[in-house]
Short mmCIF file of C-alpha atoms in Angstrom, two decimals:
data_model
loop_
_atom_site.label_atom_id
_atom_site.label_comp_id
_atom_site.label_asym_id
_atom_site.label_seq_id
_atom_site.Cartn_x
_atom_site.Cartn_y
_atom_site.Cartn_z
CA MET A 22 -17.10 99.19 93.14
CA ASP A 23 -14.83 102.10 93.84
CA LEU A 24 -11.57 100.95 95.42
CA SER A 25 -9.69 104.17 94.89
CA GLU A 26 -9.29 105.11 98.55
CA LYS A 27 -6.27 103.13 99.62
CA GLN A 28 -4.68 103.12 103.03
CA GLY A 29 -1.18 102.28 104.07
CA SER A 30 0.22 99.30 105.89
CA SER A 31 -1.02 100.59 109.18
CA GLY A 32 -3.49 103.31 108.40
CA SER A 33 -4.13 106.38 106.28
CA ALA A 34 -4.53 109.45 108.47
CA LEU A 35 -2.11 108.26 111.12
CA THR A 36 1.30 109.93 110.81
CA ASP A 37 4.34 110.22 113.01
CA ILE A 38 5.68 113.36 114.64
CA ASP A 39 7.70 114.20 111.52
CA GLY A 40 4.61 114.13 109.31
CA MET A 41 5.70 111.04 107.39
CA SER A 42 2.98 108.53 106.56
CA MET A 43 3.30 105.06 107.99
CA THR A 44 3.06 103.66 104.45
CA ASP A 45 6.36 105.37 103.64
CA MET A 46 8.00 104.27 106.86
CA VAL A 47 6.97 100.66 107.21
CA ALA A 48 7.14 97.72 104.84
CA ALA A 49 9.37 95.09 106.41
CA PHE A 50 12.26 94.73 108.81
CA GLY A 51 14.63 96.74 106.66
CA GLN A 52 12.41 99.82 106.46
CA THR A 53 12.37 102.49 109.07
CA TRP A 54 10.26 104.63 111.35
CA GLY A 55 11.79 107.96 110.46
CA ALA A 56 15.49 107.14 110.73
CA PHE A 57 15.06 104.07 112.95
CA SER A 58 14.41 100.51 111.74
CA ILE A 59 12.95 97.37 113.28
CA THR A 60 16.30 95.67 112.90
CA GLN A 61 18.00 98.41 114.91
CA ALA A 62 15.42 98.10 117.68
CA LEU A 63 15.62 94.30 117.84
CA GLN A 64 19.40 94.52 118.15
CA GLN A 65 18.83 96.06 121.58
CA ALA A 66 18.71 93.17 124.01
CA ALA A 67 16.09 94.79 126.30
CA PHE A 68 13.60 95.47 123.48
CA LEU A 69 14.13 92.02 121.94
CA VAL A 70 13.57 90.33 125.31
CA CYS A 71 10.37 92.34 125.91
CA CYS A 72 8.94 91.33 122.53
CA ASP A 73 9.95 87.71 123.07
CA ILE A 74 8.33 87.64 126.51
CA LEU A 75 4.95 88.84 125.24
CA ALA A 76 5.02 86.58 122.19
CA GLN A 77 6.20 83.44 123.96
CA ASP A 78 3.90 83.85 126.95
CA MET A 79 0.93 84.08 124.59
CA ALA A 80 2.22 81.18 122.49
CA LYS A 81 2.58 78.83 125.45
CA ALA A 82 -1.05 79.34 126.53
CA PRO A 83 -3.15 76.81 124.52
CA LEU A 84 -6.16 78.12 122.61
CA GLN A 85 -9.39 76.39 123.68
CA LEU A 86 -12.99 76.62 122.61
CA CYS A 87 -15.02 77.23 125.75
CA THR A 88 -18.65 77.73 126.64
CA ARG A 89 -19.68 80.21 129.31
CA LEU A 90 -21.49 78.78 132.30
CA LYS A 91 -24.10 80.55 134.39
CA ASN A 92 -21.73 80.94 137.32
CA GLY A 93 -19.31 82.98 135.17
CA THR A 94 -16.80 80.18 134.62
CA TYR A 95 -15.97 78.31 131.41
CA ARG A 96 -16.10 74.70 130.28
CA VAL A 97 -13.58 73.54 127.69
CA MET A 98 -15.25 71.83 124.73
CA GLU A 99 -13.78 68.71 123.16
CA ALA A 100 -12.84 68.47 119.50
CA LYS A 101 -15.84 66.25 118.68
CA GLU A 102 -18.30 68.79 120.06
CA HIS A 103 -17.72 71.65 117.58
CA GLU A 104 -15.92 72.37 114.29
CA ALA A 105 -13.95 75.23 115.84
CA ALA A 106 -12.74 72.98 118.68
CA ALA A 107 -11.58 70.43 116.10
CA PHE A 108 -9.77 73.19 114.17
CA LEU A 109 -7.95 74.33 117.32
CA ALA A 110 -6.94 70.74 118.07
CA LEU A 111 -4.97 70.53 114.79
CA ASP A 112 -2.49 72.95 113.16
CA PRO A 113 -3.43 76.44 111.91
CA ASN A 114 -1.92 75.68 108.50
CA TYR A 115 0.22 73.02 106.86
CA ARG A 116 3.49 74.77 107.77
CA HIS A 117 3.09 76.24 111.25
CA THR A 118 2.23 74.81 114.62
CA TRP A 119 -0.07 76.77 116.91
CA PHE A 120 2.93 77.83 119.00
CA GLU A 121 4.73 79.24 115.94
CA PHE A 122 1.59 80.94 114.66
CA LYS A 123 0.77 82.61 117.98
CA GLU A 124 4.39 83.60 118.55
CA MET A 125 4.57 85.38 115.19
CA MET A 126 1.25 87.13 115.83
CA GLY A 127 2.48 88.16 119.27
CA LEU A 128 5.80 89.48 117.95
CA TRP A 129 4.13 91.74 115.40
CA GLY A 130 1.64 92.82 118.04
CA ALA A 131 4.49 93.84 120.36
CA ILE A 132 6.54 95.57 117.66
CA SER A 133 3.92 97.29 115.53
CA SER A 134 0.65 96.96 117.52
CA ASN A 135 -0.85 95.35 114.38
CA SER A 136 -1.00 91.60 113.70
CA TYR A 137 -2.48 90.04 110.57
CA ALA A 138 -3.60 86.53 109.62
CA VAL A 139 -5.54 85.50 106.50
CA VAL A 140 -8.42 83.05 107.01
CA LYS A 141 -8.80 80.42 104.28
CA ARG A 142 -12.35 79.02 104.37
CA ALA A 143 -14.27 76.02 103.11
CA PRO A 144 -17.38 76.59 100.94
CA ASN A 145 -19.58 76.29 104.05
CA GLY A 146 -17.63 79.10 105.77
CA ASP A 147 -15.65 76.97 108.23
CA ALA A 148 -12.01 77.95 108.68
CA LEU A 149 -9.49 75.69 106.95
CA GLU A 150 -6.26 77.60 107.58
CA LEU A 151 -4.93 80.69 109.36
CA ILE A 152 -1.93 82.20 107.58
CA PRO A 153 0.11 84.85 109.46
CA VAL A 154 1.33 87.77 107.35
CA GLN A 155 4.14 90.24 107.98
CA PHE A 156 2.92 93.65 109.08
CA GLY A 157 4.58 95.59 106.26
CA ASN A 158 3.09 93.36 103.55
CA VAL A 159 -0.51 94.42 104.19
CA SER A 160 -2.36 97.54 103.07
CA SER A 161 -6.05 98.38 103.49
CA ILE A 162 -8.58 99.57 100.90
CA LEU A 163 -11.90 101.27 101.63
CA SER A 164 -15.04 101.04 99.50
CA GLY A 165 -17.82 102.85 101.31
CA ARG A 166 -18.08 101.01 104.61
CA ALA A 167 -16.44 97.85 103.25
CA VAL A 168 -12.79 97.18 104.01
CA PHE A 169 -10.43 95.03 101.95
CA TYR A 170 -6.84 94.08 102.64
CA ASP A 171 -4.23 93.82 99.92
CA VAL A 172 -1.61 91.23 100.88
CA THR A 173 1.69 91.09 98.99
CA ALA A 174 3.83 88.04 99.63
CA GLY A 175 7.24 89.01 101.01
CA SER A 176 8.91 85.72 100.11
CA ILE A 177 8.47 82.55 98.09
CA GLN A 178 7.43 80.73 101.26
CA GLU A 179 4.75 83.29 102.04
CA ALA A 180 3.47 83.17 98.46
CA ALA A 181 3.17 79.38 98.72
CA LEU A 182 1.11 79.70 101.90
CA LEU A 183 -1.14 82.40 100.45
CA GLY A 184 -1.55 80.63 97.12
CA GLY A 185 -0.09 83.53 95.12
CA SER A 186 2.12 86.58 95.32
CA PHE A 187 -0.87 88.93 95.73
CA LEU A 188 -4.19 88.48 97.49
CA ARG A 189 -7.15 90.80 98.11
CA VAL A 190 -8.93 89.75 101.29
CA PRO A 191 -12.33 90.94 102.56
CA GLU A 192 -12.45 92.10 106.15
CA ARG A 193 -14.28 89.01 107.41
CA ASP A 194 -11.40 86.83 106.19
CA MET A 195 -8.63 88.88 107.80
CA ILE A 196 -7.75 88.66 111.48
CA HIS A 197 -6.44 92.13 112.28
CA VAL A 198 -5.44 92.49 115.92
CA ARG A 199 -4.57 96.06 116.86
CA SER A 200 -3.82 97.96 120.04
CA ARG A 201 -3.34 101.59 120.99
CA ILE A 202 -5.94 102.64 118.38
CA LEU A 203 -5.96 106.38 117.71
CA ASN A 204 -7.67 106.60 114.32
CA GLY A 205 -10.34 103.95 114.95
CA PHE A 206 -8.80 101.44 112.57
CA ASP A 207 -5.08 100.81 113.09
CA GLY A 208 -2.81 100.39 116.09
CA TYR A 209 -0.24 103.07 116.85
CA SER A 210 3.09 101.27 116.74
CA THR A 211 5.27 100.81 119.80
CA MET A 212 8.23 101.50 117.53
CA MET A 213 6.83 104.93 116.76
CA ALA A 214 5.53 105.71 120.23
CA GLY A 215 8.82 104.77 121.86
CA ARG A 216 11.20 105.84 119.11
CA LYS A 217 13.11 108.34 121.28
CA THR A 218 13.57 105.79 124.06
CA LEU A 219 14.84 103.21 121.59
CA GLN A 220 17.16 105.72 119.96
CA THR A 221 18.58 106.57 123.37
CA GLY A 222 19.17 102.89 123.94
CA GLU A 223 20.98 102.63 120.63
CA ALA A 224 23.16 105.61 121.59
CA ILE A 225 24.09 103.92 124.88
CA GLU A 226 24.90 100.67 123.06
CA THR A 227 27.03 102.54 120.52
CA TYR A 228 28.91 104.42 123.25
CA ARG A 229 29.59 101.18 125.12
CA ASP A 230 30.79 99.47 121.94
CA ASP A 231 33.13 102.35 121.15
CA LEU A 232 34.43 102.34 124.71
CA PHE A 233 35.28 98.65 124.80
CA SER A 234 36.35 98.31 121.18
CA ASP A 235 39.41 100.52 121.91
CA GLY A 236 41.07 97.49 123.50
CA ALA A 237 44.60 98.36 124.57
CA GLU A 238 44.79 101.52 122.54
CA ILE A 239 45.97 104.50 124.57
CA ARG A 240 44.26 107.83 124.08
CA GLY A 241 45.93 110.95 125.41
CA VAL A 242 48.44 113.74 124.81
CA PHE A 243 52.20 114.09 125.43
CA GLU A 244 53.11 117.29 127.23
CA LYS A 245 56.42 119.03 127.86
CA GLU A 246 57.41 119.91 131.34
CA LEU A 247 56.82 123.49 132.46
CA GLY A 248 59.66 125.79 131.57
CA ALA A 249 61.06 123.53 128.85
CA THR A 250 62.20 125.21 125.65
CA ILE A 251 60.13 125.01 122.50
CA LEU A 252 61.13 122.09 120.33
CA PRO A 253 62.41 122.88 116.86
CA GLU A 254 60.17 121.75 114.06
CA GLU A 255 62.67 119.13 112.95
CA VAL A 256 62.77 117.58 116.45
CA PHE A 257 58.98 117.77 116.78
CA ASN A 258 58.41 115.93 113.48
CA ARG A 259 60.94 113.27 114.47
CA LEU A 260 59.24 112.71 117.85
CA ARG A 261 55.85 112.47 116.20
CA SER A 262 57.12 109.82 113.75
CA GLN A 263 58.75 107.88 116.56
CA LEU A 264 55.59 108.04 118.65
CA LYS A 265 53.48 106.73 115.78
CA LEU A 266 55.88 103.82 115.29
CA MET A 267 55.97 103.02 119.01
CA MET A 268 52.18 103.13 119.29
CA ASN A 269 51.88 100.57 116.48
CA ARG A 270 54.46 98.32 118.18
CA PHE A 271 52.62 98.70 121.48
CA SER A 272 49.34 97.71 119.87
CA ARG A 273 50.88 94.63 118.24
CA ASN A 274 53.55 93.47 120.66
CA LYS A 275 52.83 95.44 123.83
CA GLU A 276 56.26 97.07 123.66
CA PRO A 277 56.62 99.91 126.22
CA ILE A 278 56.61 103.53 125.05
CA ILE A 279 59.37 105.74 126.43
CA LEU A 280 59.84 109.32 125.28
CA GLU A 281 62.41 111.26 127.23
CA GLY A 282 61.34 114.67 128.46
CA LEU A 283 57.61 114.24 127.68
CA LYS A 284 54.71 113.55 130.08
CA PHE A 285 51.65 111.49 129.02
CA SER A 286 48.17 112.71 130.06
CA PRO A 287 45.27 110.33 129.27
CA ILE A 288 42.06 111.76 127.81
CA ALA A 289 40.09 108.53 127.43
CA SER A 290 36.51 108.41 128.76
CA ASN A 291 36.06 106.97 132.22
CA PRO A 292 33.07 104.59 132.41
CA GLN A 293 32.61 105.38 136.10
CA ASP A 294 32.55 109.13 135.49
CA ALA A 295 30.09 108.63 132.64
CA GLU A 296 27.83 106.53 134.96
CA LEU A 297 27.46 104.02 132.15
CA THR A 298 26.13 101.28 134.42
CA LYS A 299 23.39 103.50 135.84
CA GLN A 300 22.41 104.73 132.40
CA PHE A 301 22.31 101.17 131.07
CA GLU A 302 20.07 99.97 133.94
CA ALA A 303 17.77 102.98 133.54
CA GLN A 304 17.47 102.21 129.83
CA ILE A 305 16.41 98.62 130.56
CA VAL A 306 13.60 99.87 132.81
CA ALA A 307 12.53 102.52 130.27
CA THR A 308 12.39 99.93 127.48
CA GLY A 309 10.33 97.61 129.68
CA ARG A 310 7.81 100.40 130.27
CA LEU A 311 7.12 100.65 126.54
CA LEU A 312 5.64 97.15 126.57
CA ARG A 313 4.64 97.04 130.26
CA ILE A 314 7.16 94.32 131.08
CA PRO A 315 8.27 94.23 134.74
CA PRO A 316 12.02 94.08 135.50
CA GLN A 317 12.09 90.47 136.73
CA LYS A 318 10.67 89.24 133.41
CA MET A 319 13.67 90.82 131.66
CA PHE A 320 16.10 89.16 134.11
CA HIS A 321 16.80 92.59 135.63
CA LEU A 322 16.67 91.37 139.22
CA VAL A 323 17.65 94.57 141.01
CA ASN A 324 15.46 95.01 144.12
CA VAL A 325 13.48 91.87 143.24
CA LYS A 326 12.96 89.51 146.18
CA TYR A 327 11.48 86.04 146.31
CA GLU A 328 8.83 87.23 148.78
CA ASN A 329 7.23 89.61 146.27
CA LEU A 330 7.95 87.63 143.10
CA ASP A 331 4.57 85.86 143.07
CA THR A 332 2.72 89.16 143.51
CA MET A 333 4.70 90.76 140.70
CA GLU A 334 4.00 87.81 138.39
CA LYS A 335 0.26 88.01 139.07
CA SER A 336 0.34 91.75 138.43
CA TYR A 337 2.09 91.12 135.12
CA ILE A 338 -0.54 88.57 134.06
CA GLY A 339 -3.44 90.79 135.08
CA ASP A 340 -2.15 94.16 133.87
CA THR A 341 -0.06 93.21 130.83
CA MET A 342 -1.02 89.78 129.51
CA GLU A 343 -4.77 89.91 130.15
CA PRO A 344 -5.45 92.89 127.81
CA PHE A 345 -2.96 91.47 125.31
CA LEU A 346 -4.73 88.09 125.21
CA GLN A 347 -8.23 89.53 125.10
CA ARG A 348 -7.46 91.50 121.93
CA TYR A 349 -6.54 88.28 120.12
CA GLU A 350 -9.41 86.27 121.60
CA GLY A 351 -11.97 88.80 120.40
CA ARG A 352 -10.62 88.61 116.84
CA TYR A 353 -10.48 84.81 116.89
CA ASP A 354 -14.14 84.76 117.99
CA ARG A 355 -15.18 86.99 115.10
CA ALA A 356 -13.22 85.01 112.51
CA LEU A 357 -13.82 81.43 113.65
CA LEU A 358 -17.26 81.50 115.30
CA SER A 359 -20.66 82.41 113.90
CA ASP A 360 -22.93 84.98 115.52
CA LYS A 361 -25.17 82.10 116.61
CA ASP A 362 -22.26 80.40 118.38
CA ARG A 363 -21.20 83.59 120.12
CA LEU A 364 -24.75 84.30 121.31
CA ALA A 365 -24.86 80.76 122.67
CA GLY A 366 -21.89 81.57 124.88
CA LEU A 367 -19.06 80.01 122.86
CA THR A 368 -15.72 81.78 122.95
CA ILE A 369 -12.07 81.06 122.17
CA ARG A 370 -9.77 81.56 125.14
CA HIS A 371 -6.14 81.12 126.06
CA ASN A 372 -5.55 78.82 129.01
CA ARG A 373 -4.49 81.27 131.73
CA GLU A 374 -3.12 78.57 134.00
CA ALA A 375 -0.22 78.05 131.58
CA LEU A 376 0.95 81.60 132.38
CA LEU A 377 1.12 81.21 136.14
CA LEU A 378 4.49 80.98 137.83
CA THR A 379 4.80 77.38 139.01
CA ASP A 380 5.64 77.00 142.67
CA TYR A 381 5.46 73.22 143.06
CA LYS A 382 5.04 73.29 146.81
CA ALA A 383 2.20 75.83 146.65
CA GLU A 384 0.64 74.04 143.66
CA THR A 385 0.69 70.68 145.46
CA GLU A 386 -0.97 72.23 148.51
CA ARG A 387 -3.59 73.92 146.32
CA LEU A 388 -4.43 70.67 144.51
CA SER A 389 -4.63 68.80 147.83
CA ARG A 390 -7.16 71.30 149.18
CA MET A 391 -9.18 71.15 145.96
CA VAL A 392 -9.32 67.35 146.12
CA GLU A 393 -10.19 67.30 149.82
CA ARG A 394 -13.00 69.83 149.28
CA SER A 395 -14.46 67.96 146.29
CA VAL A 396 -13.63 70.75 143.85
CA ILE A 397 -11.90 68.34 141.46
CA LYS A 398 -11.59 64.58 141.10
CA ARG A 399 -8.45 62.68 142.00
CA ASN A 400 -7.59 62.01 138.35
CA GLU A 401 -7.95 65.73 137.53
CA ALA A 402 -5.38 66.51 140.21
CA ARG A 403 -3.10 63.73 138.95
CA GLY A 404 -3.34 65.14 135.43
CA LYS A 405 -2.33 68.61 136.60
CA MET A 406 0.70 67.08 138.31
CA GLY A 407 1.72 65.21 135.16
CA LEU A 408 0.74 61.75 136.47
CA SER A 409 -1.14 59.06 134.60
CA PRO A 410 -4.83 58.50 135.47
CA ASP A 411 -5.70 56.01 138.16
CA PRO A 412 -8.26 53.40 136.98
CA ASP A 413 -10.24 54.15 140.14
CA GLY A 414 -9.39 57.85 140.25
CA ASP A 415 -12.52 59.39 138.70
CA VAL A 416 -13.99 59.95 142.14
CA TYR A 417 -14.46 62.79 144.58
CA LEU A 418 -13.23 62.81 148.15
CA LEU A 419 -15.91 64.03 150.56
CA PRO A 420 -15.21 64.88 154.19
CA SER A 421 -17.08 62.67 156.61
CA GLY A 422 -20.59 63.91 157.18
CA TYR A 423 -20.68 66.17 154.09
CA SER A 424 -22.84 65.84 150.97
CA LEU A 425 -22.92 67.32 147.48
CA VAL A 426 -26.26 69.10 147.10
CA LYS A 427 -27.83 70.87 144.12
CA GLU A 428 -29.43 74.30 144.39
CA ASP A 429 -32.89 72.71 144.64
CA GLY A 430 -31.78 70.58 147.60
CA THR A 431 -31.31 67.31 145.72
CA VAL A 432 -28.46 65.27 147.20
CA VAL A 433 -26.03 64.30 144.46
CA ALA A 434 -23.61 62.35 146.62
CA ALA A 435 -23.15 61.81 150.32
CA SER A 436 -20.24 60.39 152.26
CA SER A 437 -20.74 57.87 155.03
CA LYS A 438 -18.64 56.06 157.57
CA PRO A 439 -17.99 52.31 157.33
CA SER A 440 -20.83 50.06 158.49
CA SER A 441 -19.14 49.43 161.85
CA ASP A 442 -19.63 53.11 162.67
CA ALA A 443 -23.24 53.20 161.51
CA GLY A 444 -25.37 55.56 163.52
CA THR A 445 -22.41 57.56 164.77
CA THR A 446 -21.88 59.78 161.70
CA PRO A 447 -22.16 63.42 162.73
CA ALA A 448 -24.74 65.64 161.09
CA PRO A 449 -23.64 67.58 157.99
CA ASP A 450 -23.45 70.82 159.97
CA GLN A 451 -21.30 69.28 162.72
CA PRO A 452 -17.54 68.74 162.51
CA ALA A 453 -16.01 65.30 162.98
CA GLN A 454 -15.03 64.47 166.55
CA SER A 455 -11.45 63.48 165.76
CA GLY A 456 -8.71 65.95 164.98
CA LYS A 457 -8.38 64.66 161.39
CA THR A 458 -11.00 65.09 158.70
CA GLU A 459 -12.13 61.70 157.44
CA LEU A 460 -12.40 61.48 153.65
CA HIS A 461 -14.55 59.02 151.67
CA LEU A 462 -14.54 58.12 147.99
CA VAL A 463 -17.65 59.12 146.07
CA LYS A 464 -18.15 58.46 142.37
CA GLY A 465 -18.60 61.53 140.21
#
């Protein structure tokens, strides 16, 4: 088998605007994209927050094995129903929890647009462990149409997880999640795509640090009054020495500086003239655009109102998180499910409800309507509100005069009034006479 055609950590043909290969630019945090490193980017608060938001939002959404139903919805399968559901109910490996695993995968997805995890399998092909790997520690090898991944452990801990300092992994045993694919194989890194924006952010941070690190130091020039005679060199040197001594005393003890016959003119930068605040706010927005993070998620609450917060959150979930989650779900399906399972409608999904902004008043009203309209049982509503099940709570509430009917017309359950009102129950297509809707308990 010819394994001579080797690709870099994130591709072979893909290069940056300077013509440097990604293999040369990327290996770990300390290495750089051109002249810019991951560490430098993560030291910018806006970029770090954006990466954290994507990673943590994905991590907090539980992974569930679901089966597609005919009506387009999904049913969550229990651990006893399938091996993959049992695997998701435990830990991905002996060191990480699912939250830690997904957070690491999400971080590398946000930073480099490439996330890797090695799949350790049992002899029958079932997954035993998922081991996340740093982006810079993976390189790809081509042999005809076959793809292999060379994984080099970046630490003793990673070597212990992998079972060695070096591992060659076939494509079916590597979860490779990539986005912004230009060469058909690897993701084009956010660090590379947004390098100029991040470098501008670093320049603003450096300018601000320099500005405030001056402390009480005075920057300026001492000028003679107009028409004054030229100072002799001996007097000039003496004044300069005195000024240096006084500046040191001022810095240490705040002693005043008085030089007779000279006028001080400051030349320090003025933050207001430099519009530092506006530039800083513009940089936050520009950084958020790289990862499609809206301002309110980065705690940049300028022009954000409570009235439109819910709409903005839903837009974020639909436009940013939905594509992000689907990339990972597709790779989990390929690695953890057989073709037979996938054709049968099984799929691994993140629980989207965990991503929704919780408005307790609106959520309580929504659950009340769902219970009253027989969408969910009472105990299901109690569970969503964090309450313990009621021994008699596995029942539906049906409005008086309504029935649950199958598509073929079979009545599953029907509500009825107490016996004292027998014969007075309105027909199913007629509303109740009273102003309130009467509800009756019906077993599920």
